[in-house]
mmCIF file of N, CA and C in Angstrom:
data_model
loop_
_atom_site.group_PDB
_atom_site.id
_atom_site.type_symbol
_atom_site.label_atom_id
_atom_site.label_comp_id
_atom_site.label_asym_id
_atom_site.label_seq_id
_atom_site.Cartn_x
_atom_site.Cartn_y
_atom_site.Cartn_z
ATOM 1 N N MET A 1 0.837 -1.169 0.000
ATOM 2 C CA MET A 1 0.000 0.000 0.000
ATOM 3 C C MET A 1 0.887 1.239 0.000
ATOM 4 N N GLN A 2 0.451 2.240 -0.758
ATOM 5 C CA GLN A 2 1.178 3.498 -0.844
ATOM 6 C C GLN A 2 0.177 4.635 -1.005
ATOM 7 N N GLU A 3 0.391 5.722 -0.274
ATOM 8 C CA GLU A 3 -0.468 6.898 -0.398
ATOM 9 C C GLU A 3 0.355 8.094 -0.846
ATOM 10 N N LEU A 4 -0.256 8.889 -1.723
ATOM 11 C CA LEU A 4 0.405 10.074 -2.263
ATOM 12 C C LEU A 4 -0.549 11.256 -2.236
ATOM 13 N N THR A 5 -0.011 12.437 -2.010
ATOM 14 C CA THR A 5 -0.765 13.668 -2.187
ATOM 15 C C THR A 5 -0.356 14.235 -3.534
ATOM 16 N N LEU A 6 -1.345 14.569 -4.360
ATOM 17 C CA LEU A 6 -1.079 15.065 -5.706
ATOM 18 C C LEU A 6 -1.783 16.387 -5.937
ATOM 19 N N ALA A 7 -1.120 17.278 -6.660
ATOM 20 C CA ALA A 7 -1.719 18.554 -7.027
ATOM 21 C C ALA A 7 -2.684 18.357 -8.182
ATOM 22 N N VAL A 8 -3.766 19.119 -8.154
ATOM 23 C CA VAL A 8 -4.728 19.146 -9.253
ATOM 24 C C VAL A 8 -4.509 20.476 -9.967
ATOM 25 N N VAL A 9 -4.186 20.400 -11.254
ATOM 26 C CA VAL A 9 -3.912 21.615 -12.017
ATOM 27 C C VAL A 9 -5.092 21.949 -12.919
ATOM 28 N N GLY A 10 -5.152 23.207 -13.331
ATOM 29 C CA GLY A 10 -6.184 23.633 -14.262
ATOM 30 C C GLY A 10 -7.504 23.983 -13.614
ATOM 31 N N ILE A 11 -7.521 24.250 -12.293
ATOM 32 C CA ILE A 11 -8.808 24.520 -11.658
ATOM 33 C C ILE A 11 -9.365 25.897 -12.012
ATOM 34 N N ASP A 12 -8.571 26.733 -12.651
ATOM 35 C CA ASP A 12 -9.076 28.049 -13.044
ATOM 36 C C ASP A 12 -9.599 28.077 -14.478
ATOM 37 N N PHE A 13 -9.549 26.948 -15.172
ATOM 38 C CA PHE A 13 -10.089 26.874 -16.527
ATOM 39 C C PHE A 13 -11.542 26.408 -16.467
ATOM 40 N N PRO A 14 -12.387 26.926 -17.349
ATOM 41 C CA PRO A 14 -13.785 26.461 -17.357
ATOM 42 C C PRO A 14 -13.882 25.082 -18.009
ATOM 43 N N ASN A 15 -14.887 24.332 -17.621
ATOM 44 C CA ASN A 15 -15.164 23.054 -18.267
ATOM 45 C C ASN A 15 -15.933 23.308 -19.560
ATOM 46 N N ALA A 16 -15.910 22.332 -20.455
ATOM 47 C CA ALA A 16 -16.602 22.461 -21.743
ATOM 48 C C ALA A 16 -18.096 22.704 -21.568
ATOM 49 N N ASP A 17 -18.681 22.164 -20.486
ATOM 50 C CA ASP A 17 -20.114 22.355 -20.255
ATOM 51 C C ASP A 17 -20.433 23.671 -19.539
ATOM 52 N N GLY A 18 -19.404 24.492 -19.291
ATOM 53 C CA GLY A 18 -19.603 25.783 -18.644
ATOM 54 C C GLY A 18 -19.493 25.755 -17.133
ATOM 55 N N SER A 19 -19.346 24.580 -16.531
ATOM 56 C CA SER A 19 -19.227 24.510 -15.074
ATOM 57 C C SER A 19 -17.877 25.072 -14.629
ATOM 58 N N ASN A 20 -17.852 25.557 -13.409
ATOM 59 C CA ASN A 20 -16.679 26.229 -12.859
ATOM 60 C C ASN A 20 -15.908 25.269 -11.957
ATOM 61 N N ARG A 21 -14.672 24.976 -12.336
ATOM 62 C CA ARG A 21 -13.858 24.011 -11.589
ATOM 63 C C ARG A 21 -13.541 24.512 -10.181
ATOM 64 N N ARG A 22 -13.172 25.781 -10.059
ATOM 65 C CA ARG A 22 -12.802 26.298 -8.741
ATOM 66 C C ARG A 22 -14.014 26.272 -7.797
ATOM 67 N N SER A 23 -15.171 26.668 -8.295
ATOM 68 C CA SER A 23 -16.372 26.622 -7.459
ATOM 69 C C SER A 23 -16.665 25.201 -7.011
ATOM 70 N N GLU A 24 -16.508 24.258 -7.921
ATOM 71 C CA GLU A 24 -16.740 22.859 -7.569
ATOM 72 C C GLU A 24 -15.731 22.400 -6.523
ATOM 73 N N ALA A 25 -14.468 22.805 -6.661
ATOM 74 C CA ALA A 25 -13.449 22.436 -5.672
ATOM 75 C C ALA A 25 -13.787 23.040 -4.307
ATOM 76 N N MET A 26 -14.319 24.251 -4.309
ATOM 77 C CA MET A 26 -14.675 24.893 -3.045
ATOM 78 C C MET A 26 -15.862 24.198 -2.375
ATOM 79 N N MET A 27 -16.706 23.545 -3.145
ATOM 80 C CA MET A 27 -17.857 22.830 -2.592
ATOM 81 C C MET A 27 -17.515 21.390 -2.190
ATOM 82 N N THR A 28 -16.355 20.909 -2.603
ATOM 83 C CA THR A 28 -15.961 19.537 -2.300
ATOM 84 C C THR A 28 -15.280 19.505 -0.933
ATOM 85 N N LEU A 29 -15.753 18.640 -0.076
ATOM 86 C CA LEU A 29 -15.223 18.550 1.284
ATOM 87 C C LEU A 29 -14.026 17.617 1.352
ATOM 88 N N PRO A 30 -13.052 17.920 2.210
ATOM 89 C CA PRO A 30 -11.943 16.997 2.405
ATOM 90 C C PRO A 30 -12.450 15.618 2.810
ATOM 91 N N GLY A 31 -11.933 14.616 2.141
ATOM 92 C CA GLY A 31 -12.327 13.233 2.413
ATOM 93 C C GLY A 31 -13.370 12.695 1.456
ATOM 94 N N GLU A 32 -14.015 13.564 0.663
ATOM 95 C CA GLU A 32 -14.999 13.073 -0.303
ATOM 96 C C GLU A 32 -14.264 12.341 -1.431
ATOM 97 N N PRO A 33 -14.843 11.250 -1.939
ATOM 98 C CA PRO A 33 -14.178 10.504 -3.014
ATOM 99 C C PRO A 33 -14.178 11.294 -4.321
ATOM 100 N N VAL A 34 -13.080 11.195 -5.042
ATOM 101 C CA VAL A 34 -12.978 11.762 -6.390
ATOM 102 C C VAL A 34 -12.609 10.630 -7.335
ATOM 103 N N GLU A 35 -12.935 10.807 -8.596
ATOM 104 C CA GLU A 35 -12.670 9.771 -9.595
ATOM 105 C C GLU A 35 -11.523 10.219 -10.491
ATOM 106 N N LEU A 36 -10.635 9.287 -10.797
ATOM 107 C CA LEU A 36 -9.520 9.541 -11.716
ATOM 108 C C LEU A 36 -9.856 8.887 -13.046
ATOM 109 N N ILE A 37 -9.855 9.682 -14.130
ATOM 110 C CA ILE A 37 -10.232 9.167 -15.448
ATOM 111 C C ILE A 37 -9.094 9.443 -16.436
ATOM 112 N N PRO A 38 -8.373 8.391 -16.855
ATOM 113 C CA PRO A 38 -7.325 8.588 -17.866
ATOM 114 C C PRO A 38 -7.925 9.078 -19.184
ATOM 115 N N GLU A 39 -7.226 9.990 -19.851
ATOM 116 C CA GLU A 39 -7.672 10.519 -21.143
ATOM 117 C C GLU A 39 -6.574 10.289 -22.192
ATOM 118 N N PRO A 40 -6.413 9.054 -22.686
ATOM 119 C CA PRO A 40 -5.345 8.771 -23.650
ATOM 120 C C PRO A 40 -5.504 9.522 -24.967
ATOM 121 N N LYS A 41 -6.712 10.017 -25.275
ATOM 122 C CA LYS A 41 -6.926 10.759 -26.523
ATOM 123 C C LYS A 41 -6.905 12.270 -26.305
ATOM 124 N N ASN A 42 -6.439 12.721 -25.146
ATOM 125 C CA ASN A 42 -6.328 14.150 -24.870
ATOM 126 C C ASN A 42 -5.337 14.763 -25.853
ATOM 127 N N LYS A 43 -5.734 15.830 -26.564
ATOM 128 C CA LYS A 43 -4.890 16.405 -27.620
ATOM 129 C C LYS A 43 -3.649 17.112 -27.079
ATOM 130 N N HIS A 44 -3.640 17.450 -25.796
ATOM 131 C CA HIS A 44 -2.480 18.139 -25.220
ATOM 132 C C HIS A 44 -1.500 17.189 -24.546
ATOM 133 N N ASP A 45 -2.015 16.086 -23.993
ATOM 134 C CA ASP A 45 -1.156 15.157 -23.253
ATOM 135 C C ASP A 45 -1.838 13.789 -23.211
ATOM 136 N N SER A 46 -1.234 12.808 -23.860
ATOM 137 C CA SER A 46 -1.833 11.468 -23.887
ATOM 138 C C SER A 46 -1.793 10.781 -22.518
ATOM 139 N N ASN A 47 -1.017 11.332 -21.579
ATOM 140 C CA ASN A 47 -0.958 10.788 -20.220
ATOM 141 C C ASN A 47 -1.929 11.477 -19.270
ATOM 142 N N ALA A 48 -2.738 12.400 -19.763
ATOM 143 C CA ALA A 48 -3.623 13.196 -18.910
ATOM 144 C C ALA A 48 -4.585 12.321 -18.121
ATOM 145 N N ILE A 49 -4.795 12.707 -16.858
ATOM 146 C CA ILE A 49 -5.756 12.024 -15.988
ATOM 147 C C ILE A 49 -6.656 13.096 -15.388
ATOM 148 N N ALA A 50 -7.932 13.070 -15.769
ATOM 149 C CA ALA A 50 -8.900 14.029 -15.248
ATOM 150 C C ALA A 50 -9.298 13.649 -13.825
ATOM 151 N N VAL A 51 -9.573 14.663 -13.023
ATOM 152 C CA VAL A 51 -10.042 14.472 -11.652
ATOM 153 C C VAL A 51 -11.485 14.972 -11.598
ATOM 154 N N MET A 52 -12.401 14.064 -11.237
ATOM 155 C CA MET A 52 -13.828 14.377 -11.201
ATOM 156 C C MET A 52 -14.322 14.410 -9.766
ATOM 157 N N SER A 53 -15.161 15.395 -9.468
ATOM 158 C CA SER A 53 -15.729 15.538 -8.124
ATOM 159 C C SER A 53 -16.776 14.455 -7.873
ATOM 160 N N PRO A 54 -17.266 14.349 -6.639
ATOM 161 C CA PRO A 54 -18.321 13.373 -6.348
ATOM 162 C C PRO A 54 -19.607 13.641 -7.127
ATOM 163 N N ARG A 55 -19.785 14.873 -7.586
ATOM 164 C CA ARG A 55 -20.980 15.228 -8.358
ATOM 165 C C ARG A 55 -20.757 15.099 -9.862
ATOM 166 N N GLY A 56 -19.612 14.550 -10.271
ATOM 167 C CA GLY A 56 -19.331 14.321 -11.683
ATOM 168 C C GLY A 56 -18.845 15.540 -12.436
ATOM 169 N N VAL A 57 -18.413 16.589 -11.725
ATOM 170 C CA VAL A 57 -17.889 17.799 -12.355
ATOM 171 C C VAL A 57 -16.361 17.727 -12.333
ATOM 172 N N GLN A 58 -15.741 18.037 -13.467
ATOM 173 C CA GLN A 58 -14.282 17.975 -13.531
ATOM 174 C C GLN A 58 -13.666 19.087 -12.696
ATOM 175 N N LEU A 59 -12.698 18.706 -11.835
ATOM 176 C CA LEU A 59 -11.959 19.659 -11.016
ATOM 177 C C LEU A 59 -10.690 20.128 -11.711
ATOM 178 N N GLY A 60 -10.143 19.311 -12.587
ATOM 179 C CA GLY A 60 -8.887 19.617 -13.264
ATOM 180 C C GLY A 60 -8.196 18.325 -13.649
ATOM 181 N N TYR A 61 -6.873 18.366 -13.639
ATOM 182 C CA TYR A 61 -6.060 17.204 -14.019
ATOM 183 C C TYR A 61 -4.952 16.983 -13.003
ATOM 184 N N ILE A 62 -4.503 15.740 -12.891
ATOM 185 C CA ILE A 62 -3.279 15.458 -12.140
ATOM 186 C C ILE A 62 -2.154 16.141 -12.896
ATOM 187 N N ASN A 63 -1.201 16.730 -12.168
ATOM 188 C CA ASN A 63 -0.150 17.473 -12.864
ATOM 189 C C ASN A 63 0.642 16.571 -13.810
ATOM 190 N N ALA A 64 1.188 17.174 -14.857
ATOM 191 C CA ALA A 64 1.826 16.440 -15.955
ATOM 192 C C ALA A 64 3.051 15.644 -15.519
ATOM 193 N N GLU A 65 3.697 16.040 -14.438
ATOM 194 C CA GLU A 65 4.865 15.299 -13.965
ATOM 195 C C GLU A 65 4.481 13.970 -13.330
ATOM 196 N N ARG A 66 3.336 13.913 -12.669
ATOM 197 C CA ARG A 66 2.903 12.704 -11.968
ATOM 198 C C ARG A 66 1.952 11.831 -12.781
ATOM 199 N N ALA A 67 1.285 12.403 -13.780
ATOM 200 C CA ALA A 67 0.280 11.659 -14.545
ATOM 201 C C ALA A 67 0.821 10.373 -15.189
ATOM 202 N N PRO A 68 2.020 10.378 -15.818
ATOM 203 C CA PRO A 68 2.503 9.110 -16.406
ATOM 204 C C PRO A 68 2.704 8.013 -15.359
ATOM 205 N N TYR A 69 3.193 8.376 -14.188
ATOM 206 C CA TYR A 69 3.418 7.405 -13.117
ATOM 207 C C TYR A 69 2.080 6.838 -12.615
ATOM 208 N N ILE A 70 1.138 7.736 -12.319
ATOM 209 C CA ILE A 70 -0.173 7.306 -11.811
ATOM 210 C C ILE A 70 -0.913 6.507 -12.882
ATOM 211 N N GLY A 71 -0.910 7.009 -14.119
ATOM 212 C CA GLY A 71 -1.575 6.318 -15.223
ATOM 213 C C GLY A 71 -0.977 4.952 -15.497
ATOM 214 N N GLY A 72 0.341 4.838 -15.397
ATOM 215 C CA GLY A 72 1.010 3.546 -15.601
ATOM 216 C C GLY A 72 0.586 2.522 -14.569
ATOM 217 N N ARG A 73 0.498 2.955 -13.323
ATOM 218 C CA ARG A 73 0.067 2.029 -12.268
ATOM 219 C C ARG A 73 -1.388 1.617 -12.464
ATOM 220 N N MET A 74 -2.218 2.563 -12.874
ATOM 221 C CA MET A 74 -3.623 2.242 -13.118
ATOM 222 C C MET A 74 -3.755 1.299 -14.320
ATOM 223 N N ALA A 75 -2.948 1.514 -15.367
ATOM 224 C CA ALA A 75 -2.993 0.672 -16.567
ATOM 225 C C ALA A 75 -2.558 -0.765 -16.260
ATOM 226 N N ARG A 76 -1.665 -0.938 -15.277
ATOM 227 C CA ARG A 76 -1.234 -2.280 -14.879
ATOM 228 C C ARG A 76 -2.270 -2.981 -14.007
ATOM 229 N N GLY A 77 -3.380 -2.293 -13.726
ATOM 230 C CA GLY A 77 -4.457 -2.908 -12.960
ATOM 231 C C GLY A 77 -4.369 -2.698 -11.462
ATOM 232 N N GLU A 78 -3.476 -1.829 -11.028
ATOM 233 C CA GLU A 78 -3.390 -1.571 -9.588
ATOM 234 C C GLU A 78 -4.632 -0.814 -9.131
ATOM 235 N N ASP A 79 -5.133 -1.203 -7.982
ATOM 236 C CA ASP A 79 -6.311 -0.557 -7.413
ATOM 237 C C ASP A 79 -5.906 0.815 -6.885
ATOM 238 N N ALA A 80 -6.553 1.877 -7.384
ATOM 239 C CA ALA A 80 -6.264 3.242 -6.952
ATOM 240 C C ALA A 80 -7.549 3.898 -6.479
ATOM 241 N N GLU A 81 -7.559 4.334 -5.240
ATOM 242 C CA GLU A 81 -8.686 5.069 -4.669
ATOM 243 C C GLU A 81 -8.203 6.488 -4.386
ATOM 244 N N ALA A 82 -9.081 7.481 -4.612
ATOM 245 C CA ALA A 82 -8.695 8.879 -4.409
ATOM 246 C C ALA A 82 -9.768 9.636 -3.655
ATOM 247 N N ILE A 83 -9.324 10.572 -2.820
ATOM 248 C CA ILE A 83 -10.223 11.468 -2.105
ATOM 249 C C ILE A 83 -9.724 12.897 -2.273
ATOM 250 N N PHE A 84 -10.630 13.827 -2.098
ATOM 251 C CA PHE A 84 -10.263 15.244 -2.137
ATOM 252 C C PHE A 84 -9.574 15.575 -0.826
ATOM 253 N N GLN A 85 -8.399 16.192 -0.912
ATOM 254 C CA GLN A 85 -7.659 16.541 0.298
ATOM 255 C C GLN A 85 -7.963 17.962 0.734
ATOM 256 N N GLY A 86 -8.067 18.895 -0.232
ATOM 257 C CA GLY A 86 -8.403 20.260 0.143
ATOM 258 C C GLY A 86 -7.818 21.280 -0.813
ATOM 259 N N LEU A 87 -8.092 22.527 -0.490
ATOM 260 C CA LEU A 87 -7.551 23.672 -1.221
ATOM 261 C C LEU A 87 -6.514 24.338 -0.346
ATOM 262 N N ASP A 88 -5.460 24.798 -0.968
ATOM 263 C CA ASP A 88 -4.442 25.558 -0.245
ATOM 264 C C ASP A 88 -4.041 26.701 -1.150
ATOM 265 N N GLY A 89 -4.470 27.889 -0.803
ATOM 266 C CA GLY A 89 -4.218 29.024 -1.668
ATOM 267 C C GLY A 89 -4.956 28.837 -2.968
ATOM 268 N N GLY A 90 -4.239 28.865 -4.081
ATOM 269 C CA GLY A 90 -4.860 28.716 -5.378
ATOM 270 C C GLY A 90 -4.834 27.307 -5.923
ATOM 271 N N SER A 91 -4.402 26.343 -5.135
ATOM 272 C CA SER A 91 -4.245 24.980 -5.627
ATOM 273 C C SER A 91 -5.157 24.007 -4.904
ATOM 274 N N ALA A 92 -5.558 22.968 -5.625
ATOM 275 C CA ALA A 92 -6.336 21.877 -5.046
ATOM 276 C C ALA A 92 -5.442 20.644 -4.956
ATOM 277 N N PHE A 93 -5.729 19.788 -3.982
ATOM 278 C CA PHE A 93 -4.938 18.578 -3.775
ATOM 279 C C PHE A 93 -5.848 17.391 -3.544
ATOM 280 N N ILE A 94 -5.406 16.230 -4.022
ATOM 281 C CA ILE A 94 -6.111 14.981 -3.776
ATOM 282 C C ILE A 94 -5.152 14.020 -3.106
ATOM 283 N N ARG A 95 -5.716 13.001 -2.471
ATOM 284 C CA ARG A 95 -4.930 11.955 -1.826
ATOM 285 C C ARG A 95 -5.271 10.652 -2.523
ATOM 286 N N VAL A 96 -4.257 9.935 -3.022
ATOM 287 C CA VAL A 96 -4.451 8.687 -3.761
ATOM 288 C C VAL A 96 -3.795 7.554 -2.987
ATOM 289 N N ARG A 97 -4.499 6.410 -2.944
ATOM 290 C CA ARG A 97 -3.959 5.219 -2.280
ATOM 291 C C ARG A 97 -3.963 4.058 -3.255
ATOM 292 N N PHE A 98 -2.834 3.416 -3.364
ATOM 293 C CA PHE A 98 -2.693 2.203 -4.166
ATOM 294 C C PHE A 98 -2.645 1.007 -3.232
ATOM 295 N N GLY A 99 -3.180 -0.120 -3.694
ATOM 296 C CA GLY A 99 -3.086 -1.355 -2.929
ATOM 297 C C GLY A 99 -4.301 -1.685 -2.113
ATOM 298 N N GLY A 100 -5.400 -1.012 -2.352
ATOM 299 C CA GLY A 100 -6.633 -1.331 -1.642
ATOM 300 C C GLY A 100 -6.869 -0.461 -0.429
ATOM 301 N N GLY A 101 -8.117 -0.337 -0.104
ATOM 302 C CA GLY A 101 -8.500 0.472 1.050
ATOM 303 C C GLY A 101 -8.672 1.934 0.684
ATOM 304 N N ALA A 102 -9.253 2.652 1.605
ATOM 305 C CA ALA A 102 -9.503 4.075 1.376
ATOM 306 C C ALA A 102 -8.300 4.907 1.811
ATOM 307 N N PRO A 103 -8.001 5.961 1.056
ATOM 308 C CA PRO A 103 -6.913 6.849 1.475
ATOM 309 C C PRO A 103 -7.290 7.582 2.766
ATOM 310 N N THR A 104 -6.294 8.027 3.474
ATOM 311 C CA THR A 104 -6.521 8.785 4.703
ATOM 312 C C THR A 104 -5.978 10.197 4.532
ATOM 313 N N LEU A 105 -6.658 11.132 5.155
ATOM 314 C CA LEU A 105 -6.170 12.507 5.124
ATOM 315 C C LEU A 105 -4.996 12.640 6.079
ATOM 316 N N PRO A 106 -3.957 13.372 5.678
ATOM 317 C CA PRO A 106 -2.842 13.567 6.602
ATOM 318 C C PRO A 106 -3.306 14.374 7.814
ATOM 319 N N SER A 107 -2.712 14.104 8.952
ATOM 320 C CA SER A 107 -3.081 14.864 10.145
ATOM 321 C C SER A 107 -2.547 16.282 10.017
ATOM 322 N N VAL A 108 -3.143 17.169 10.766
ATOM 323 C CA VAL A 108 -2.746 18.575 10.703
ATOM 324 C C VAL A 108 -1.280 18.733 11.074
ATOM 325 N N SER A 109 -0.771 17.924 11.995
ATOM 326 C CA SER A 109 0.625 18.040 12.405
ATOM 327 C C SER A 109 1.587 17.603 11.304
ATOM 328 N N ASP A 110 1.102 16.835 10.298
ATOM 329 C CA ASP A 110 1.951 16.410 9.189
ATOM 330 C C ASP A 110 2.185 17.529 8.182
ATOM 331 N N THR A 111 1.331 18.537 8.195
ATOM 332 C CA THR A 111 1.470 19.617 7.231
ATOM 333 C C THR A 111 2.371 20.691 7.809
ATOM 334 N N PRO A 112 3.210 21.307 6.960
ATOM 335 C CA PRO A 112 4.106 22.333 7.475
ATOM 336 C C PRO A 112 3.313 23.535 7.963
ATOM 337 N N ALA A 113 3.769 24.075 9.076
ATOM 338 C CA ALA A 113 3.099 25.249 9.638
ATOM 339 C C ALA A 113 3.451 26.487 8.818
ATOM 340 N N THR A 114 2.457 27.294 8.538
ATOM 341 C CA THR A 114 2.715 28.532 7.819
ATOM 342 C C THR A 114 3.161 29.573 8.819
ATOM 343 N N SER A 115 4.110 30.375 8.427
ATOM 344 C CA SER A 115 4.616 31.393 9.332
ATOM 345 C C SER A 115 3.625 32.542 9.420
ATOM 346 N N ALA A 116 3.568 33.134 10.580
ATOM 347 C CA ALA A 116 2.672 34.269 10.788
ATOM 348 C C ALA A 116 3.211 35.472 10.009
ATOM 349 N N PRO A 117 2.320 36.314 9.501
ATOM 350 C CA PRO A 117 2.793 37.484 8.774
ATOM 351 C C PRO A 117 3.584 38.401 9.695
ATOM 352 N N THR A 118 4.565 39.057 9.117
ATOM 353 C CA THR A 118 5.380 39.964 9.910
ATOM 354 C C THR A 118 4.546 41.183 10.280
ATOM 355 N N PRO A 119 4.669 41.646 11.509
ATOM 356 C CA PRO A 119 3.873 42.799 11.913
ATOM 357 C C PRO A 119 4.321 44.058 11.173
ATOM 358 N N ARG A 120 3.373 44.939 10.947
ATOM 359 C CA ARG A 120 3.689 46.201 10.290
ATOM 360 C C ARG A 120 4.459 47.085 11.259
ATOM 361 N N PRO A 121 5.363 47.914 10.721
ATOM 362 C CA PRO A 121 6.104 48.805 11.615
ATOM 363 C C PRO A 121 5.145 49.816 12.260
ATOM 364 N N VAL A 122 5.500 50.211 13.452
ATOM 365 C CA VAL A 122 4.687 51.175 14.174
ATOM 366 C C VAL A 122 4.850 52.545 13.522
ATOM 367 N N ARG A 123 3.737 53.191 13.271
ATOM 368 C CA ARG A 123 3.758 54.518 12.654
ATOM 369 C C ARG A 123 4.036 55.554 13.739
ATOM 370 N N ARG A 124 4.918 56.489 13.404
ATOM 371 C CA ARG A 124 5.202 57.558 14.354
ATOM 372 C C ARG A 124 3.970 58.436 14.512
ATOM 373 N N SER A 125 3.750 58.837 15.696
ATOM 374 C CA SER A 125 2.607 59.694 15.961
ATOM 375 C C SER A 125 3.036 61.150 15.810
ATOM 376 N N GLU A 126 2.472 61.830 14.836
ATOM 377 C CA GLU A 126 2.789 63.234 14.580
ATOM 378 C C GLU A 126 1.492 64.022 14.610
ATOM 379 N N PRO A 127 1.595 65.311 14.770
ATOM 380 C CA PRO A 127 0.369 66.109 14.718
ATOM 381 C C PRO A 127 -0.294 65.949 13.353
ATOM 382 N N TYR A 128 -1.601 65.848 13.340
ATOM 383 C CA TYR A 128 -2.343 65.654 12.106
ATOM 384 C C TYR A 128 -2.425 66.954 11.329
ATOM 385 N N ASP A 129 -2.043 66.886 10.045
ATOM 386 C CA ASP A 129 -2.152 68.032 9.139
ATOM 387 C C ASP A 129 -3.129 67.628 8.043
ATOM 388 N N PRO A 130 -4.314 68.248 7.949
ATOM 389 C CA PRO A 130 -5.309 67.826 6.963
ATOM 390 C C PRO A 130 -4.862 68.037 5.522
ATOM 391 N N HIS A 131 -3.811 68.827 5.279
ATOM 392 C CA HIS A 131 -3.349 69.095 3.923
ATOM 393 C C HIS A 131 -2.097 68.286 3.560
ATOM 394 N N ALA A 132 -1.623 67.460 4.476
ATOM 395 C CA ALA A 132 -0.410 66.675 4.226
ATOM 396 C C ALA A 132 -0.764 65.372 3.508
ATOM 397 N N PHE A 133 0.259 64.736 2.934
ATOM 398 C CA PHE A 133 0.119 63.457 2.248
ATOM 399 C C PHE A 133 0.618 62.369 3.181
ATOM 400 N N TYR A 134 -0.222 61.359 3.466
ATOM 401 C CA TYR A 134 0.123 60.281 4.373
ATOM 402 C C TYR A 134 0.041 58.939 3.631
ATOM 403 N N PRO A 135 1.122 58.479 2.998
ATOM 404 C CA PRO A 135 1.063 57.187 2.294
ATOM 405 C C PRO A 135 1.131 56.021 3.277
ATOM 406 N N ASP A 136 0.590 54.877 2.850
ATOM 407 C CA ASP A 136 0.741 53.658 3.643
ATOM 408 C C ASP A 136 2.171 53.183 3.480
ATOM 409 N N GLU A 137 2.783 52.759 4.586
ATOM 410 C CA GLU A 137 4.170 52.307 4.510
ATOM 411 C C GLU A 137 4.331 51.070 3.631
ATOM 412 N N ASP A 138 3.464 50.081 3.810
ATOM 413 C CA ASP A 138 3.582 48.826 3.062
ATOM 414 C C ASP A 138 2.416 48.582 2.129
ATOM 415 N N GLY A 139 1.521 49.485 2.011
ATOM 416 C CA GLY A 139 0.334 49.257 1.200
ATOM 417 C C GLY A 139 -0.732 48.577 2.020
ATOM 418 N N PRO A 140 -1.927 48.507 1.511
ATOM 419 C CA PRO A 140 -3.003 47.874 2.270
ATOM 420 C C PRO A 140 -2.806 46.375 2.378
ATOM 421 N N GLU A 141 -3.357 45.789 3.425
ATOM 422 C CA GLU A 141 -3.201 44.351 3.675
ATOM 423 C C GLU A 141 -3.911 43.500 2.638
ATOM 424 N N TRP A 142 -4.876 44.052 1.916
ATOM 425 C CA TRP A 142 -5.618 43.246 0.958
ATOM 426 C C TRP A 142 -4.900 43.111 -0.364
ATOM 427 N N GLY A 143 -3.681 43.608 -0.492
ATOM 428 C CA GLY A 143 -2.822 43.273 -1.630
ATOM 429 C C GLY A 143 -2.873 44.142 -2.847
ATOM 430 N N ALA A 144 -3.432 45.315 -2.798
ATOM 431 C CA ALA A 144 -3.453 46.172 -3.989
ATOM 432 C C ALA A 144 -2.206 47.004 -4.081
#
């Protein structure tokens, strides 16, 4: 038995039927089963493996670096079960298990801790001048 976490790419592209991959990924709960469908006739990559949500909506594809390995194991008849692992930033991830049984989600302690954002420098307190220009030191926190 072997378990792998794999990135799902292409979640920002629309599906041919007009459904939204990112919205579908946001509605998919960690641990829900996903289906892996090899696409040997895919015009961009004959090793492509589509990832389908529990509701039958395509979430994207297994990344091109891992697809030949995963597809090869599936083609040899190895039993592969997959579940949705979650979203992290702009990426979606699935968990795949070979050798029978259901995949397990990694525990929170297995994932690397994200560092806390650095605090903004303290602004000097000066008398307020309504005609002065007061720029933000680092820009707004929402990223503009």
